[in-house]
XYZ file of C-alpha atoms in Angstrom:
188
model
C -39.490 -66.115 28.137
C -42.457 -64.645 26.301
C -45.544 -63.714 28.297
C -48.486 -65.345 26.506
C -51.044 -63.614 28.740
C -50.410 -60.183 27.207
C -51.654 -61.018 23.680
C -54.692 -62.758 25.162
C -55.466 -59.747 27.342
C -55.174 -57.429 24.328
C -57.467 -59.671 22.287
C -60.003 -59.709 25.129
C -59.962 -55.873 25.297
C -60.406 -55.687 21.514
C -63.435 -57.986 21.636
C -64.953 -55.995 24.506
C -64.438 -52.647 22.773
C -65.579 -53.769 19.349
C -62.197 -54.018 17.654
C -58.534 -53.274 17.906
C -57.419 -49.778 18.843
C -56.376 -47.487 16.027
C -52.686 -47.007 15.390
C -51.321 -43.428 15.381
C -51.026 -43.507 11.577
C -54.647 -44.532 11.094
C -55.785 -42.022 13.709
C -54.635 -39.306 11.306
C -57.547 -40.201 9.032
C -59.933 -38.863 11.695
C -58.760 -35.271 11.235
C -61.302 -33.250 9.292
C -58.945 -30.294 8.679
C -55.256 -29.936 8.049
C -53.399 -30.104 11.342
C -49.846 -29.407 12.398
C -47.868 -30.818 15.277
C -45.365 -28.523 16.981
C -42.452 -28.902 19.357
C -41.360 -25.407 20.415
C -38.059 -26.614 21.853
C -36.770 -25.837 25.306
C -33.636 -25.508 27.310
C -31.461 -22.849 28.915
C -28.772 -22.764 26.268
C -27.813 -20.318 23.547
C -30.956 -21.291 21.654
C -33.215 -24.244 21.043
C -35.067 -25.402 17.965
C -38.719 -25.809 17.122
C -40.054 -28.416 14.754
C -43.336 -28.657 12.870
C -44.947 -31.625 11.158
C -48.117 -32.065 9.128
C -50.312 -35.066 8.497
C -50.791 -35.827 4.827
C -52.398 -38.959 3.425
C -52.381 -40.461 6.920
C -48.638 -39.964 7.380
C -46.838 -37.437 9.562
C -44.106 -35.495 7.798
C -41.625 -33.002 9.282
C -41.788 -29.741 7.346
C -38.802 -27.744 6.149
C -38.540 -23.993 6.632
C -38.085 -21.539 3.774
C -34.348 -21.936 4.394
C -34.593 -25.717 3.863
C -34.089 -26.602 7.541
C -36.156 -29.232 9.364
C -35.702 -27.317 12.631
C -36.426 -23.643 13.192
C -34.443 -21.785 15.864
C -36.791 -20.701 18.678
C -35.629 -17.107 18.408
C -37.095 -13.701 17.785
C -34.966 -10.613 17.159
C -36.689 -7.234 17.490
C -35.401 -4.509 15.195
C -36.514 -0.948 14.483
C -37.924 -2.043 11.116
C -39.688 -5.190 12.356
C -38.738 -8.561 13.706
C -36.890 -11.620 12.539
C -38.042 -15.099 13.505
C -36.185 -18.401 13.262
C -33.154 -18.852 11.020
C -32.805 -15.159 10.055
C -32.847 -14.281 13.783
C -30.101 -16.817 14.495
C -27.696 -14.800 12.357
C -28.029 -11.915 14.849
C -28.169 -13.886 18.104
C -24.620 -13.214 19.230
C -24.137 -9.770 17.718
C -27.448 -8.292 18.946
C -27.999 -9.912 22.338
C -29.929 -6.839 23.508
C -32.769 -7.568 21.063
C -32.508 -11.360 20.615
C -35.094 -13.307 22.600
C -34.757 -17.028 23.207
C -35.652 -19.347 26.070
C -39.069 -17.698 26.276
C -40.779 -21.081 26.518
C -39.111 -21.574 29.919
C -41.024 -18.539 31.196
C -44.534 -19.446 30.017
C -46.863 -19.023 33.008
C -43.965 -18.423 35.430
C -44.491 -15.836 38.189
C -41.859 -13.095 38.106
C -41.065 -13.446 41.805
C -40.534 -17.235 41.651
C -37.355 -19.270 42.045
C -37.970 -20.665 38.556
C -37.862 -17.168 37.052
C -34.627 -16.426 38.930
C -33.116 -19.646 37.573
C -33.997 -18.715 33.987
C -32.687 -15.177 34.515
C -29.313 -16.605 35.625
C -29.151 -18.974 32.643
C -30.153 -16.597 29.849
C -29.134 -13.040 28.978
C -32.683 -11.724 29.115
C -33.881 -8.664 30.972
C -37.036 -9.663 32.833
C -39.822 -7.729 34.537
C -43.250 -8.444 35.962
C -46.262 -8.012 33.715
C -49.596 -6.633 34.964
C -50.553 -10.070 36.311
C -47.250 -10.702 38.101
C -45.891 -13.155 35.521
C -42.472 -12.920 33.943
C -42.183 -10.726 30.867
C -39.153 -10.126 28.670
C -37.932 -6.544 28.265
C -36.542 -5.444 24.912
C -35.642 -1.740 24.801
C -38.102 -1.029 27.599
C -41.026 -2.845 25.964
C -42.476 -5.814 27.832
C -43.128 -8.931 25.766
C -45.067 -11.826 27.272
C -43.433 -15.219 26.675
C -46.724 -16.332 25.075
C -46.463 -13.451 22.563
C -42.949 -14.543 21.613
C -44.200 -18.129 21.237
C -47.092 -16.850 19.084
C -44.627 -15.211 16.679
C -42.739 -18.479 16.392
C -45.986 -20.439 15.949
C -47.054 -18.072 13.164
C -43.775 -18.791 11.355
C -44.214 -22.551 11.819
C -47.838 -22.348 10.663
C -46.705 -20.575 7.503
C -44.154 -23.337 6.886
C -46.848 -25.987 7.385
C -49.303 -24.249 5.042
C -46.622 -23.944 2.367
C -45.910 -27.669 2.732
C -49.624 -28.380 2.321
C -49.777 -26.515 -0.972
C -51.314 -23.356 0.473
C -54.152 -25.044 2.374
C -54.953 -23.425 5.740
C -53.947 -25.102 8.967
C -56.789 -24.657 11.439
C -55.648 -27.019 14.204
C -52.402 -27.665 16.027
C -51.068 -30.087 18.572
C -48.318 -28.467 20.625
C -45.933 -30.646 22.605
C -45.484 -29.700 26.236
C -42.501 -30.756 28.377
C -43.200 -33.353 31.042
C -42.106 -30.965 33.793
C -44.436 -28.165 32.631
C -46.671 -26.659 35.282
C -50.428 -26.261 34.684
C -49.879 -22.533 34.070
C -47.275 -23.326 31.403
C -49.621 -25.798 29.723
C -52.392 -23.197 29.463
């Protein structure tokens, strides 16, 4: 049985507010700069994937990486001659576990001495240490990397993909998805 009160209630709200609410597609027309939406991926598994989308002509569109993939592995591999991010890093994940960093998003804002940090340490082959503020940091050859710094490298890659998809225009704003179970420290 259909509830006839719901459409009437919606119509009453629309009249009171001056019109119907905007749909997500039409809300895109309110952006004054190019914007990207990002899901950094999560999960204590071998690796997870990030995804980036842009809004163009009022429509959201998932962007492909330079390798033609719609998802980018949430990985960073540190090498003597630089770092690899995303798909190129995936090729070295299993052969260079000592320098391959993944699962960093699970450690964002997590105190080193917490049960949550211990749980991540058991699930992933990462060497962890406390940073100067007592939060978890990832050790790669004795160098501490904050999870936010790893995420920033991934975001820079995704931003580059988005700007390429937008014909070289700069992306100045981003909306980053946050897991439901994220703590306030993780959200910051």
